[in-house]
Amino acid sequence: MHYLNNLWAALDFGSLWDMLLRLAAVLLCLTVHETCHGLAAYALGDPTARQAHRLSLNPLRHIDWFGLLMMFLAGFGWAKPVPVNPNYFKKPKQGMALTALAGPMSNFLLALIMLLAARIFCDVASYSEANQRILDFILMVAILSIGLGLFNLVPIPPLDGSKVLFAVLPDRAYDQLMRYERYGMLVLFALVFFDVGSNALSQAISWVFDLFCRVVGL
């Protein structure tokens, strides 16, 4: 019993709580991102995501557990891609581009909503430790959502930005690039491993965060 009491006293519940808040924020951002991919595809005529039960805000339908683990260990992770069949689109390349854009755009919208909520919360809530934790969570969601949106706009497969780039390319160039799409994940791992572009991404996140704060008057 004495050992258990010492173990209990040694646990850092502040860090554990912070980890749980970060996990909840990551799951919210990823879930909104993937769900909006599916909703965009469905709006354009593709029922594949709906048939796969991916038009859901249940994070368990979108989690890739290894990708989630990598997000915490390496700062780079992923969710399960929403299945999309471009054959349902009247214009497949354009349909894929719009479906891809829906993810990052939903993250930017989520960030704006969170920052607006933070402004209202600051106006109406008195300071307390509990209220500070709520505010910290709201701001964490906003920052992570902006980061996820910007990162996915990088035009490297399989990120959403590559599908947008491919949509504006001539068919011949599109076909050539699609041959190398499977190597995109290796390129991303290399960029993360060698810390290439992280400063630029951090600056972009800071700039967008400040812009959104001004938009909502925070």
mmCIF file with all atom_site columns, C-alpha atoms in Angstrom:
data_model
loop_
_atom_site.group_PDB
_atom_site.id
_atom_site.type_symbol
_atom_site.label_atom_id
_atom_site.label_alt_id
_atom_site.label_comp_id
_atom_site.label_asym_id
_atom_site.label_entity_id
_atom_site.label_seq_id
_atom_site.pdbx_PDB_ins_code
_atom_site.Cartn_x
_atom_site.Cartn_y
_atom_site.Cartn_z
_atom_site.occupancy
_atom_site.B_iso_or_equiv
_atom_site.pdbx_formal_charge
_atom_site.auth_seq_id
_atom_site.auth_comp_id
_atom_site.auth_asym_id
_atom_site.auth_atom_id
_atom_site.pdbx_PDB_model_num
ATOM 1   C CA . MET A 1 1   ? 0.000   0.000  0.000   1.00 0.00 ? 1   MET A CA 1
ATOM 2   C CA . HIS A 1 2   ? 2.898   2.358  0.792   1.00 0.00 ? 2   HIS A CA 1
ATOM 3   C CA . TYR A 1 3   ? 4.335   1.646  -2.686  1.00 0.00 ? 3   TYR A CA 1
ATOM 4   C CA . LEU A 1 4   ? 0.992   2.427  -4.312  1.00 0.00 ? 4   LEU A CA 1
ATOM 5   C CA . ASN A 1 5   ? 0.732   5.691  -2.393  1.00 0.00 ? 5   ASN A CA 1
ATOM 6   C CA . ASN A 1 6   ? 4.219   6.717  -3.585  1.00 0.00 ? 6   ASN A CA 1
ATOM 7   C CA . LEU A 1 7   ? 3.348   5.761  -7.151  1.00 0.00 ? 7   LEU A CA 1
ATOM 8   C CA . TRP A 1 8   ? 0.153   7.816  -7.005  1.00 0.00 ? 8   TRP A CA 1
ATOM 9   C CA . ALA A 1 9   ? 2.044   10.823 -5.642  1.00 0.00 ? 9   ALA A CA 1
ATOM 10  C CA . ALA A 1 10  ? 4.663   10.533 -8.411  1.00 0.00 ? 10  ALA A CA 1
ATOM 11  C CA . LEU A 1 11  ? 2.162   10.677 -11.232 1.00 0.00 ? 11  LEU A CA 1
ATOM 12  C CA . ASP A 1 12  ? 2.187   13.983 -13.085 1.00 0.00 ? 12  ASP A CA 1
ATOM 13  C CA . PHE A 1 13  ? -1.521  14.528 -13.621 1.00 0.00 ? 13  PHE A CA 1
ATOM 14  C CA . GLY A 1 14  ? -0.896  17.950 -15.117 1.00 0.00 ? 14  GLY A CA 1
ATOM 15  C CA . SER A 1 15  ? 1.041   16.373 -17.969 1.00 0.00 ? 15  SER A CA 1
ATOM 16  C CA . LEU A 1 16  ? -1.481  13.539 -18.275 1.00 0.00 ? 16  LEU A CA 1
ATOM 17  C CA . TRP A 1 17  ? -4.326  16.045 -18.480 1.00 0.00 ? 17  TRP A CA 1
ATOM 18  C CA . ASP A 1 18  ? -2.427  18.059 -21.091 1.00 0.00 ? 18  ASP A CA 1
ATOM 19  C CA . MET A 1 19  ? -1.890  14.885 -23.119 1.00 0.00 ? 19  MET A CA 1
ATOM 20  C CA . LEU A 1 20  ? -5.582  14.019 -22.968 1.00 0.00 ? 20  LEU A CA 1
ATOM 21  C CA . LEU A 1 21  ? -6.528  17.538 -24.051 1.00 0.00 ? 21  LEU A CA 1
ATOM 22  C CA . ARG A 1 22  ? -4.107  17.355 -26.952 1.00 0.00 ? 22  ARG A CA 1
ATOM 23  C CA . LEU A 1 23  ? -5.484  13.955 -27.956 1.00 0.00 ? 23  LEU A CA 1
ATOM 24  C CA . ALA A 1 24  ? -9.039  15.302 -27.889 1.00 0.00 ? 24  ALA A CA 1
ATOM 25  C CA . ALA A 1 25  ? -7.997  18.335 -29.963 1.00 0.00 ? 25  ALA A CA 1
ATOM 26  C CA . VAL A 1 26  ? -6.210  16.181 -32.547 1.00 0.00 ? 26  VAL A CA 1
ATOM 27  C CA . LEU A 1 27  ? -9.185  13.824 -32.842 1.00 0.00 ? 27  LEU A CA 1
ATOM 28  C CA . LEU A 1 28  ? -11.571 16.753 -33.324 1.00 0.00 ? 28  LEU A CA 1
ATOM 29  C CA . CYS A 1 29  ? -9.423  18.332 -36.059 1.00 0.00 ? 29  CYS A CA 1
ATOM 30  C CA . LEU A 1 30  ? -8.886  15.048 -37.908 1.00 0.00 ? 30  LEU A CA 1
ATOM 31  C CA . THR A 1 31  ? -12.535 14.032 -37.647 1.00 0.00 ? 31  THR A CA 1
ATOM 32  C CA . VAL A 1 32  ? -13.802 17.324 -39.062 1.00 0.00 ? 32  VAL A CA 1
ATOM 33  C CA . HIS A 1 33  ? -11.188 17.159 -41.818 1.00 0.00 ? 33  HIS A CA 1
ATOM 34  C CA . GLU A 1 34  ? -12.042 13.637 -42.967 1.00 0.00 ? 34  GLU A CA 1
ATOM 35  C CA . THR A 1 35  ? -15.800 14.029 -42.590 1.00 0.00 ? 35  THR A CA 1
ATOM 36  C CA . CYS A 1 36  ? -15.767 17.112 -44.808 1.00 0.00 ? 36  CYS A CA 1
ATOM 37  C CA . HIS A 1 37  ? -13.829 15.222 -47.479 1.00 0.00 ? 37  HIS A CA 1
ATOM 38  C CA . GLY A 1 38  ? -16.646 12.703 -47.517 1.00 0.00 ? 38  GLY A CA 1
ATOM 39  C CA . LEU A 1 39  ? -19.378 15.335 -47.480 1.00 0.00 ? 39  LEU A CA 1
ATOM 40  C CA . ALA A 1 40  ? -17.803 17.163 -50.413 1.00 0.00 ? 40  ALA A CA 1
ATOM 41  C CA . ALA A 1 41  ? -17.516 13.960 -52.428 1.00 0.00 ? 41  ALA A CA 1
ATOM 42  C CA . TYR A 1 42  ? -21.116 13.063 -51.586 1.00 0.00 ? 42  TYR A CA 1
ATOM 43  C CA . ALA A 1 43  ? -22.302 16.522 -52.663 1.00 0.00 ? 43  ALA A CA 1
ATOM 44  C CA . LEU A 1 44  ? -20.522 16.006 -55.980 1.00 0.00 ? 44  LEU A CA 1
ATOM 45  C CA . GLY A 1 45  ? -22.284 12.687 -56.575 1.00 0.00 ? 45  GLY A CA 1
ATOM 46  C CA . ASP A 1 46  ? -19.959 10.103 -55.013 1.00 0.00 ? 46  ASP A CA 1
ATOM 47  C CA . PRO A 1 47  ? -21.744 7.895  -52.419 1.00 0.00 ? 47  PRO A CA 1
ATOM 48  C CA . THR A 1 48  ? -18.623 5.871  -51.554 1.00 0.00 ? 48  THR A CA 1
ATOM 49  C CA . ALA A 1 49  ? -17.873 7.619  -48.252 1.00 0.00 ? 49  ALA A CA 1
ATOM 50  C CA . ARG A 1 50  ? -21.514 7.386  -47.167 1.00 0.00 ? 50  ARG A CA 1
ATOM 51  C CA . GLN A 1 51  ? -21.596 3.676  -47.975 1.00 0.00 ? 51  GLN A CA 1
ATOM 52  C CA . ALA A 1 52  ? -18.427 3.224  -45.921 1.00 0.00 ? 52  ALA A CA 1
ATOM 53  C CA . HIS A 1 53  ? -20.092 5.059  -42.986 1.00 0.00 ? 53  HIS A CA 1
ATOM 54  C CA . ARG A 1 54  ? -17.489 7.820  -43.108 1.00 0.00 ? 54  ARG A CA 1
ATOM 55  C CA . LEU A 1 55  ? -19.938 10.746 -43.103 1.00 0.00 ? 55  LEU A CA 1
ATOM 56  C CA . SER A 1 56  ? -19.701 10.701 -39.343 1.00 0.00 ? 56  SER A CA 1
ATOM 57  C CA . LEU A 1 57  ? -18.307 12.853 -36.545 1.00 0.00 ? 57  LEU A CA 1
ATOM 58  C CA . ASN A 1 58  ? -17.451 9.697  -34.610 1.00 0.00 ? 58  ASN A CA 1
ATOM 59  C CA . PRO A 1 59  ? -13.620 9.830  -34.449 1.00 0.00 ? 59  PRO A CA 1
ATOM 60  C CA . LEU A 1 60  ? -13.384 6.039  -34.217 1.00 0.00 ? 60  LEU A CA 1
ATOM 61  C CA . ARG A 1 61  ? -14.516 5.818  -37.853 1.00 0.00 ? 61  ARG A CA 1
ATOM 62  C CA . HIS A 1 62  ? -11.578 7.945  -38.980 1.00 0.00 ? 62  HIS A CA 1
ATOM 63  C CA . ILE A 1 63  ? -8.666  7.003  -36.728 1.00 0.00 ? 63  ILE A CA 1
ATOM 64  C CA . ASP A 1 64  ? -5.597  5.292  -38.077 1.00 0.00 ? 64  ASP A CA 1
ATOM 65  C CA . TRP A 1 65  ? -4.022  4.225  -34.790 1.00 0.00 ? 65  TRP A CA 1
ATOM 66  C CA . PHE A 1 66  ? -0.483  4.062  -36.143 1.00 0.00 ? 66  PHE A CA 1
ATOM 67  C CA . GLY A 1 67  ? -0.916  7.451  -37.791 1.00 0.00 ? 67  GLY A CA 1
ATOM 68  C CA . LEU A 1 68  ? -2.208  8.872  -34.507 1.00 0.00 ? 68  LEU A CA 1
ATOM 69  C CA . LEU A 1 69  ? 0.771   7.427  -32.622 1.00 0.00 ? 69  LEU A CA 1
ATOM 70  C CA . MET A 1 70  ? 3.170   8.938  -35.153 1.00 0.00 ? 70  MET A CA 1
ATOM 71  C CA . MET A 1 71  ? 1.537   12.326 -34.697 1.00 0.00 ? 71  MET A CA 1
ATOM 72  C CA . PHE A 1 72  ? 2.490   12.272 -31.019 1.00 0.00 ? 72  PHE A CA 1
ATOM 73  C CA . LEU A 1 73  ? 5.914   10.682 -31.459 1.00 0.00 ? 73  LEU A CA 1
ATOM 74  C CA . ALA A 1 74  ? 7.110   12.421 -34.618 1.00 0.00 ? 74  ALA A CA 1
ATOM 75  C CA . GLY A 1 75  ? 4.762   15.379 -35.020 1.00 0.00 ? 75  GLY A CA 1
ATOM 76  C CA . PHE A 1 76  ? 3.564   13.907 -38.309 1.00 0.00 ? 76  PHE A CA 1
ATOM 77  C CA . GLY A 1 77  ? 0.584   11.600 -38.560 1.00 0.00 ? 77  GLY A CA 1
ATOM 78  C CA . TRP A 1 78  ? -2.542  10.813 -40.505 1.00 0.00 ? 78  TRP A CA 1
ATOM 79  C CA . ALA A 1 79  ? -6.101  9.533  -40.319 1.00 0.00 ? 79  ALA A CA 1
ATOM 80  C CA . LYS A 1 80  ? -7.711  6.853  -42.468 1.00 0.00 ? 80  LYS A CA 1
ATOM 81  C CA . PRO A 1 81  ? -8.271  8.371  -45.915 1.00 0.00 ? 81  PRO A CA 1
ATOM 82  C CA . VAL A 1 82  ? -11.908 8.768  -46.869 1.00 0.00 ? 82  VAL A CA 1
ATOM 83  C CA . PRO A 1 83  ? -12.648 6.502  -49.867 1.00 0.00 ? 83  PRO A CA 1
ATOM 84  C CA . VAL A 1 84  ? -13.454 8.500  -52.989 1.00 0.00 ? 84  VAL A CA 1
ATOM 85  C CA . ASN A 1 85  ? -14.366 7.191  -56.443 1.00 0.00 ? 85  ASN A CA 1
ATOM 86  C CA . PRO A 1 86  ? -13.712 9.923  -59.039 1.00 0.00 ? 86  PRO A CA 1
ATOM 87  C CA . ASN A 1 87  ? -15.694 7.978  -61.637 1.00 0.00 ? 87  ASN A CA 1
ATOM 88  C CA . TYR A 1 88  ? -18.844 9.371  -60.026 1.00 0.00 ? 88  TYR A CA 1
ATOM 89  C CA . PHE A 1 89  ? -17.751 12.953 -60.732 1.00 0.00 ? 89  PHE A CA 1
ATOM 90  C CA . LYS A 1 90  ? -18.798 14.678 -63.948 1.00 0.00 ? 90  LYS A CA 1
ATOM 91  C CA . LYS A 1 91  ? -15.284 16.145 -64.100 1.00 0.00 ? 91  LYS A CA 1
ATOM 92  C CA . PRO A 1 92  ? -13.031 13.721 -62.178 1.00 0.00 ? 92  PRO A CA 1
ATOM 93  C CA . LYS A 1 93  ? -9.954  15.932 -61.752 1.00 0.00 ? 93  LYS A CA 1
ATOM 94  C CA . GLN A 1 94  ? -11.959 18.955 -60.681 1.00 0.00 ? 94  GLN A CA 1
ATOM 95  C CA . GLY A 1 95  ? -14.108 16.802 -58.410 1.00 0.00 ? 95  GLY A CA 1
ATOM 96  C CA . MET A 1 96  ? -11.033 15.376 -56.732 1.00 0.00 ? 96  MET A CA 1
ATOM 97  C CA . ALA A 1 97  ? -9.621  18.871 -56.257 1.00 0.00 ? 97  ALA A CA 1
ATOM 98  C CA . LEU A 1 98  ? -12.811 20.164 -54.624 1.00 0.00 ? 98  LEU A CA 1
ATOM 99  C CA . THR A 1 99  ? -13.045 17.079 -52.432 1.00 0.00 ? 99  THR A CA 1
ATOM 100 C CA . ALA A 1 100 ? -9.424  17.532 -51.387 1.00 0.00 ? 100 ALA A CA 1
ATOM 101 C CA . LEU A 1 101 ? -9.875  21.247 -50.647 1.00 0.00 ? 101 LEU A CA 1
ATOM 102 C CA . ALA A 1 102 ? -12.845 20.534 -48.397 1.00 0.00 ? 102 ALA A CA 1
ATOM 103 C CA . GLY A 1 103 ? -10.529 19.079 -45.740 1.00 0.00 ? 103 GLY A CA 1
ATOM 104 C CA . PRO A 1 104 ? -8.168  22.039 -45.238 1.00 0.00 ? 104 PRO A CA 1
ATOM 105 C CA . MET A 1 105 ? -11.002 24.555 -45.666 1.00 0.00 ? 105 MET A CA 1
ATOM 106 C CA . SER A 1 106 ? -12.975 22.810 -42.928 1.00 0.00 ? 106 SER A CA 1
ATOM 107 C CA . ASN A 1 107 ? -9.946  23.091 -40.641 1.00 0.00 ? 107 ASN A CA 1
ATOM 108 C CA . PHE A 1 108 ? -9.667  26.815 -41.260 1.00 0.00 ? 108 PHE A CA 1
ATOM 109 C CA . LEU A 1 109 ? -13.385 27.230 -40.585 1.00 0.00 ? 109 LEU A CA 1
ATOM 110 C CA . LEU A 1 110 ? -13.078 25.181 -37.389 1.00 0.00 ? 110 LEU A CA 1
ATOM 111 C CA . ALA A 1 111 ? -10.199 27.408 -36.265 1.00 0.00 ? 111 ALA A CA 1
ATOM 112 C CA . LEU A 1 112 ? -12.277 30.541 -36.878 1.00 0.00 ? 112 LEU A CA 1
ATOM 113 C CA . ILE A 1 113 ? -15.174 29.075 -34.908 1.00 0.00 ? 113 ILE A CA 1
ATOM 114 C CA . MET A 1 114 ? -12.858 28.160 -32.031 1.00 0.00 ? 114 MET A CA 1
ATOM 115 C CA . LEU A 1 115 ? -11.301 31.623 -31.935 1.00 0.00 ? 115 LEU A CA 1
ATOM 116 C CA . LEU A 1 116 ? -14.733 33.247 -32.000 1.00 0.00 ? 116 LEU A CA 1
ATOM 117 C CA . ALA A 1 117 ? -15.714 30.965 -29.114 1.00 0.00 ? 117 ALA A CA 1
ATOM 118 C CA . ALA A 1 118 ? -12.532 32.006 -27.290 1.00 0.00 ? 118 ALA A CA 1
ATOM 119 C CA . ARG A 1 119 ? -13.424 35.664 -27.704 1.00 0.00 ? 119 ARG A CA 1
ATOM 120 C CA . ILE A 1 120 ? -16.946 35.130 -26.347 1.00 0.00 ? 120 ILE A CA 1
ATOM 121 C CA . PHE A 1 121 ? -15.585 32.974 -23.528 1.00 0.00 ? 121 PHE A CA 1
ATOM 122 C CA . CYS A 1 122 ? -13.094 35.670 -22.505 1.00 0.00 ? 122 CYS A CA 1
ATOM 123 C CA . ASP A 1 123 ? -15.873 38.264 -22.498 1.00 0.00 ? 123 ASP A CA 1
ATOM 124 C CA . VAL A 1 124 ? -18.349 36.347 -20.355 1.00 0.00 ? 124 VAL A CA 1
ATOM 125 C CA . ALA A 1 125 ? -16.314 33.991 -18.147 1.00 0.00 ? 125 ALA A CA 1
ATOM 126 C CA . SER A 1 126 ? -14.462 35.065 -15.030 1.00 0.00 ? 126 SER A CA 1
ATOM 127 C CA . TYR A 1 127 ? -10.949 33.768 -14.472 1.00 0.00 ? 127 TYR A CA 1
ATOM 128 C CA . SER A 1 128 ? -10.532 30.418 -12.784 1.00 0.00 ? 128 SER A CA 1
ATOM 129 C CA . GLU A 1 129 ? -8.228  27.474 -13.237 1.00 0.00 ? 129 GLU A CA 1
ATOM 130 C CA . ALA A 1 130 ? -11.013 25.435 -14.818 1.00 0.00 ? 130 ALA A CA 1
ATOM 131 C CA . ASN A 1 131 ? -11.940 28.248 -17.213 1.00 0.00 ? 131 ASN A CA 1
ATOM 132 C CA . GLN A 1 132 ? -8.286  28.680 -18.145 1.00 0.00 ? 132 GLN A CA 1
ATOM 133 C CA . ARG A 1 133 ? -8.084  25.012 -19.101 1.00 0.00 ? 133 ARG A CA 1
ATOM 134 C CA . ILE A 1 134 ? -11.195 25.368 -21.262 1.00 0.00 ? 134 ILE A CA 1
ATOM 135 C CA . LEU A 1 135 ? -9.683  28.395 -22.981 1.00 0.00 ? 135 LEU A CA 1
ATOM 136 C CA . ASP A 1 136 ? -6.387  26.549 -23.465 1.00 0.00 ? 136 ASP A CA 1
ATOM 137 C CA . PHE A 1 137 ? -8.242  23.685 -25.132 1.00 0.00 ? 137 PHE A CA 1
ATOM 138 C CA . ILE A 1 138 ? -10.147 26.023 -27.461 1.00 0.00 ? 138 ILE A CA 1
ATOM 139 C CA . LEU A 1 139 ? -6.924  27.744 -28.527 1.00 0.00 ? 139 LEU A CA 1
ATOM 140 C CA . MET A 1 140 ? -5.158  24.401 -28.908 1.00 0.00 ? 140 MET A CA 1
ATOM 141 C CA . VAL A 1 141 ? -7.868  23.202 -31.289 1.00 0.00 ? 141 VAL A CA 1
ATOM 142 C CA . ALA A 1 142 ? -7.574  26.418 -33.299 1.00 0.00 ? 142 ALA A CA 1
ATOM 143 C CA . ILE A 1 143 ? -3.792  26.174 -33.637 1.00 0.00 ? 143 ILE A CA 1
ATOM 144 C CA . LEU A 1 144 ? -3.789  22.447 -34.452 1.00 0.00 ? 144 LEU A CA 1
ATOM 145 C CA . SER A 1 145 ? -6.596  22.916 -36.969 1.00 0.00 ? 145 SER A CA 1
ATOM 146 C CA . ILE A 1 146 ? -4.701  25.688 -38.745 1.00 0.00 ? 146 ILE A CA 1
ATOM 147 C CA . GLY A 1 147 ? -1.574  23.554 -38.775 1.00 0.00 ? 147 GLY A CA 1
ATOM 148 C CA . LEU A 1 148 ? -3.432  20.548 -40.176 1.00 0.00 ? 148 LEU A CA 1
ATOM 149 C CA . GLY A 1 149 ? -5.047  22.674 -42.865 1.00 0.00 ? 149 GLY A CA 1
ATOM 150 C CA . LEU A 1 150 ? -1.797  24.294 -43.961 1.00 0.00 ? 150 LEU A CA 1
ATOM 151 C CA . PHE A 1 151 ? 0.176   21.060 -43.873 1.00 0.00 ? 151 PHE A CA 1
ATOM 152 C CA . ASN A 1 152 ? -2.367  19.338 -46.083 1.00 0.00 ? 152 ASN A CA 1
ATOM 153 C CA . LEU A 1 153 ? -2.088  22.094 -48.675 1.00 0.00 ? 153 LEU A CA 1
ATOM 154 C CA . VAL A 1 154 ? 1.531   21.103 -49.354 1.00 0.00 ? 154 VAL A CA 1
ATOM 155 C CA . PRO A 1 155 ? 1.461   19.751 -52.942 1.00 0.00 ? 155 PRO A CA 1
ATOM 156 C CA . ILE A 1 156 ? 3.088   16.391 -52.188 1.00 0.00 ? 156 ILE A CA 1
ATOM 157 C CA . PRO A 1 157 ? 1.081   13.159 -52.522 1.00 0.00 ? 157 PRO A CA 1
ATOM 158 C CA . PRO A 1 158 ? -0.934  11.973 -50.705 1.00 0.00 ? 158 PRO A CA 1
ATOM 159 C CA . LEU A 1 159 ? -1.631  15.392 -49.169 1.00 0.00 ? 159 LEU A CA 1
ATOM 160 C CA . ASP A 1 160 ? -4.640  17.349 -50.379 1.00 0.00 ? 160 ASP A CA 1
ATOM 161 C CA . GLY A 1 161 ? -2.523  20.014 -52.027 1.00 0.00 ? 161 GLY A CA 1
ATOM 162 C CA . SER A 1 162 ? -1.238  17.476 -54.556 1.00 0.00 ? 162 SER A CA 1
ATOM 163 C CA . LYS A 1 163 ? -4.775  16.721 -55.753 1.00 0.00 ? 163 LYS A CA 1
ATOM 164 C CA . VAL A 1 164 ? -5.427  20.422 -56.207 1.00 0.00 ? 164 VAL A CA 1
ATOM 165 C CA . LEU A 1 165 ? -2.166  20.805 -58.146 1.00 0.00 ? 165 LEU A CA 1
ATOM 166 C CA . PHE A 1 166 ? -2.893  17.779 -60.313 1.00 0.00 ? 166 PHE A CA 1
ATOM 167 C CA . ALA A 1 167 ? -6.299  19.205 -61.235 1.00 0.00 ? 167 ALA A CA 1
ATOM 168 C CA . VAL A 1 168 ? -4.776  22.222 -62.980 1.00 0.00 ? 168 VAL A CA 1
ATOM 169 C CA . LEU A 1 169 ? -2.133  20.241 -64.879 1.00 0.00 ? 169 LEU A CA 1
ATOM 170 C CA . PRO A 1 170 ? -2.555  19.036 -68.460 1.00 0.00 ? 170 PRO A CA 1
ATOM 171 C CA . ASP A 1 171 ? -3.645  15.422 -68.743 1.00 0.00 ? 171 ASP A CA 1
ATOM 172 C CA . ARG A 1 172 ? -0.224  14.256 -69.915 1.00 0.00 ? 172 ARG A CA 1
ATOM 173 C CA . ALA A 1 173 ? 1.586   15.831 -66.962 1.00 0.00 ? 173 ALA A CA 1
ATOM 174 C CA . TYR A 1 174 ? -1.130  14.543 -64.647 1.00 0.00 ? 174 TYR A CA 1
ATOM 175 C CA . ASP A 1 175 ? -0.662  10.963 -65.855 1.00 0.00 ? 175 ASP A CA 1
ATOM 176 C CA . GLN A 1 176 ? 3.114   11.209 -65.432 1.00 0.00 ? 176 GLN A CA 1
ATOM 177 C CA . LEU A 1 177 ? 2.900   12.528 -61.887 1.00 0.00 ? 177 LEU A CA 1
ATOM 178 C CA . MET A 1 178 ? 0.359   9.913  -60.873 1.00 0.00 ? 178 MET A CA 1
ATOM 179 C CA . ARG A 1 179 ? 2.989   7.247  -61.603 1.00 0.00 ? 179 ARG A CA 1
ATOM 180 C CA . TYR A 1 180 ? 5.094   8.611  -58.750 1.00 0.00 ? 180 TYR A CA 1
ATOM 181 C CA . GLU A 1 181 ? 2.265   9.258  -56.291 1.00 0.00 ? 181 GLU A CA 1
ATOM 182 C CA . ARG A 1 182 ? 3.121   6.178  -54.238 1.00 0.00 ? 182 ARG A CA 1
ATOM 183 C CA . TYR A 1 183 ? 6.529   7.666  -53.388 1.00 0.00 ? 183 TYR A CA 1
ATOM 184 C CA . GLY A 1 184 ? 5.007   10.780 -51.855 1.00 0.00 ? 184 GLY A CA 1
ATOM 185 C CA . MET A 1 185 ? 4.779   9.355  -48.346 1.00 0.00 ? 185 MET A CA 1
ATOM 186 C CA . LEU A 1 186 ? 8.489   8.530  -48.413 1.00 0.00 ? 186 LEU A CA 1
ATOM 187 C CA . VAL A 1 187 ? 9.227   12.113 -49.426 1.00 0.00 ? 187 VAL A CA 1
ATOM 188 C CA . LEU A 1 188 ? 7.086   13.406 -46.539 1.00 0.00 ? 188 LEU A CA 1
ATOM 189 C CA . PHE A 1 189 ? 8.842   11.141 -44.038 1.00 0.00 ? 189 PHE A CA 1
ATOM 190 C CA . ALA A 1 190 ? 12.209  12.398 -45.306 1.00 0.00 ? 190 ALA A CA 1
ATOM 191 C CA . LEU A 1 191 ? 11.143  16.041 -45.006 1.00 0.00 ? 191 LEU A CA 1
ATOM 192 C CA . VAL A 1 192 ? 9.935   15.488 -41.441 1.00 0.00 ? 192 VAL A CA 1
ATOM 193 C CA . PHE A 1 193 ? 13.008  13.459 -40.477 1.00 0.00 ? 193 PHE A CA 1
ATOM 194 C CA . PHE A 1 194 ? 15.413  16.118 -41.762 1.00 0.00 ? 194 PHE A CA 1
ATOM 195 C CA . ASP A 1 195 ? 13.216  18.933 -40.418 1.00 0.00 ? 195 ASP A CA 1
ATOM 196 C CA . VAL A 1 196 ? 12.837  20.553 -43.827 1.00 0.00 ? 196 VAL A CA 1
ATOM 197 C CA . GLY A 1 197 ? 10.276  23.327 -44.021 1.00 0.00 ? 197 GLY A CA 1
ATOM 198 C CA . SER A 1 198 ? 9.223   23.225 -40.362 1.00 0.00 ? 198 SER A CA 1
ATOM 199 C CA . ASN A 1 199 ? 10.207  26.856 -39.774 1.00 0.00 ? 199 ASN A CA 1
ATOM 200 C CA . ALA A 1 200 ? 8.225   28.013 -42.796 1.00 0.00 ? 200 ALA A CA 1
ATOM 201 C CA . LEU A 1 201 ? 5.202   25.998 -41.653 1.00 0.00 ? 201 LEU A CA 1
ATOM 202 C CA . SER A 1 202 ? 5.456   27.400 -38.115 1.00 0.00 ? 202 SER A CA 1
ATOM 203 C CA . GLN A 1 203 ? 5.620   30.946 -39.452 1.00 0.00 ? 203 GLN A CA 1
ATOM 204 C CA . ALA A 1 204 ? 2.635   30.286 -41.710 1.00 0.00 ? 204 ALA A CA 1
ATOM 205 C CA . ILE A 1 205 ? 0.630   28.895 -38.767 1.00 0.00 ? 205 ILE A CA 1
ATOM 206 C CA . SER A 1 206 ? 1.511   31.949 -36.673 1.00 0.00 ? 206 SER A CA 1
ATOM 207 C CA . TRP A 1 207 ? 0.550   34.332 -39.487 1.00 0.00 ? 207 TRP A CA 1
ATOM 208 C CA . VAL A 1 208 ? -2.810  32.658 -40.130 1.00 0.00 ? 208 VAL A CA 1
ATOM 209 C CA . PHE A 1 209 ? -3.520  32.428 -36.385 1.00 0.00 ? 209 PHE A CA 1
ATOM 210 C CA . ASP A 1 210 ? -2.872  36.156 -35.963 1.00 0.00 ? 210 ASP A CA 1
ATOM 211 C CA . LEU A 1 211 ? -5.020  36.921 -39.018 1.00 0.00 ? 211 LEU A CA 1
ATOM 212 C CA . PHE A 1 212 ? -7.927  34.861 -37.704 1.00 0.00 ? 212 PHE A CA 1
ATOM 213 C CA . CYS A 1 213 ? -7.602  36.485 -34.281 1.00 0.00 ? 213 CYS A CA 1
ATOM 214 C CA . ARG A 1 214 ? -7.956  39.895 -35.920 1.00 0.00 ? 214 ARG A CA 1
ATOM 215 C CA . VAL A 1 215 ? -10.921 38.690 -37.959 1.00 0.00 ? 215 VAL A CA 1
ATOM 216 C CA . VAL A 1 216 ? -12.858 37.637 -34.831 1.00 0.00 ? 216 VAL A CA 1
ATOM 217 C CA . GLY A 1 217 ? -11.572 40.555 -32.766 1.00 0.00 ? 217 GLY A CA 1
ATOM 218 C CA . LEU A 1 218 ? -9.679  38.434 -30.259 1.00 0.00 ? 218 LEU A CA 1
#
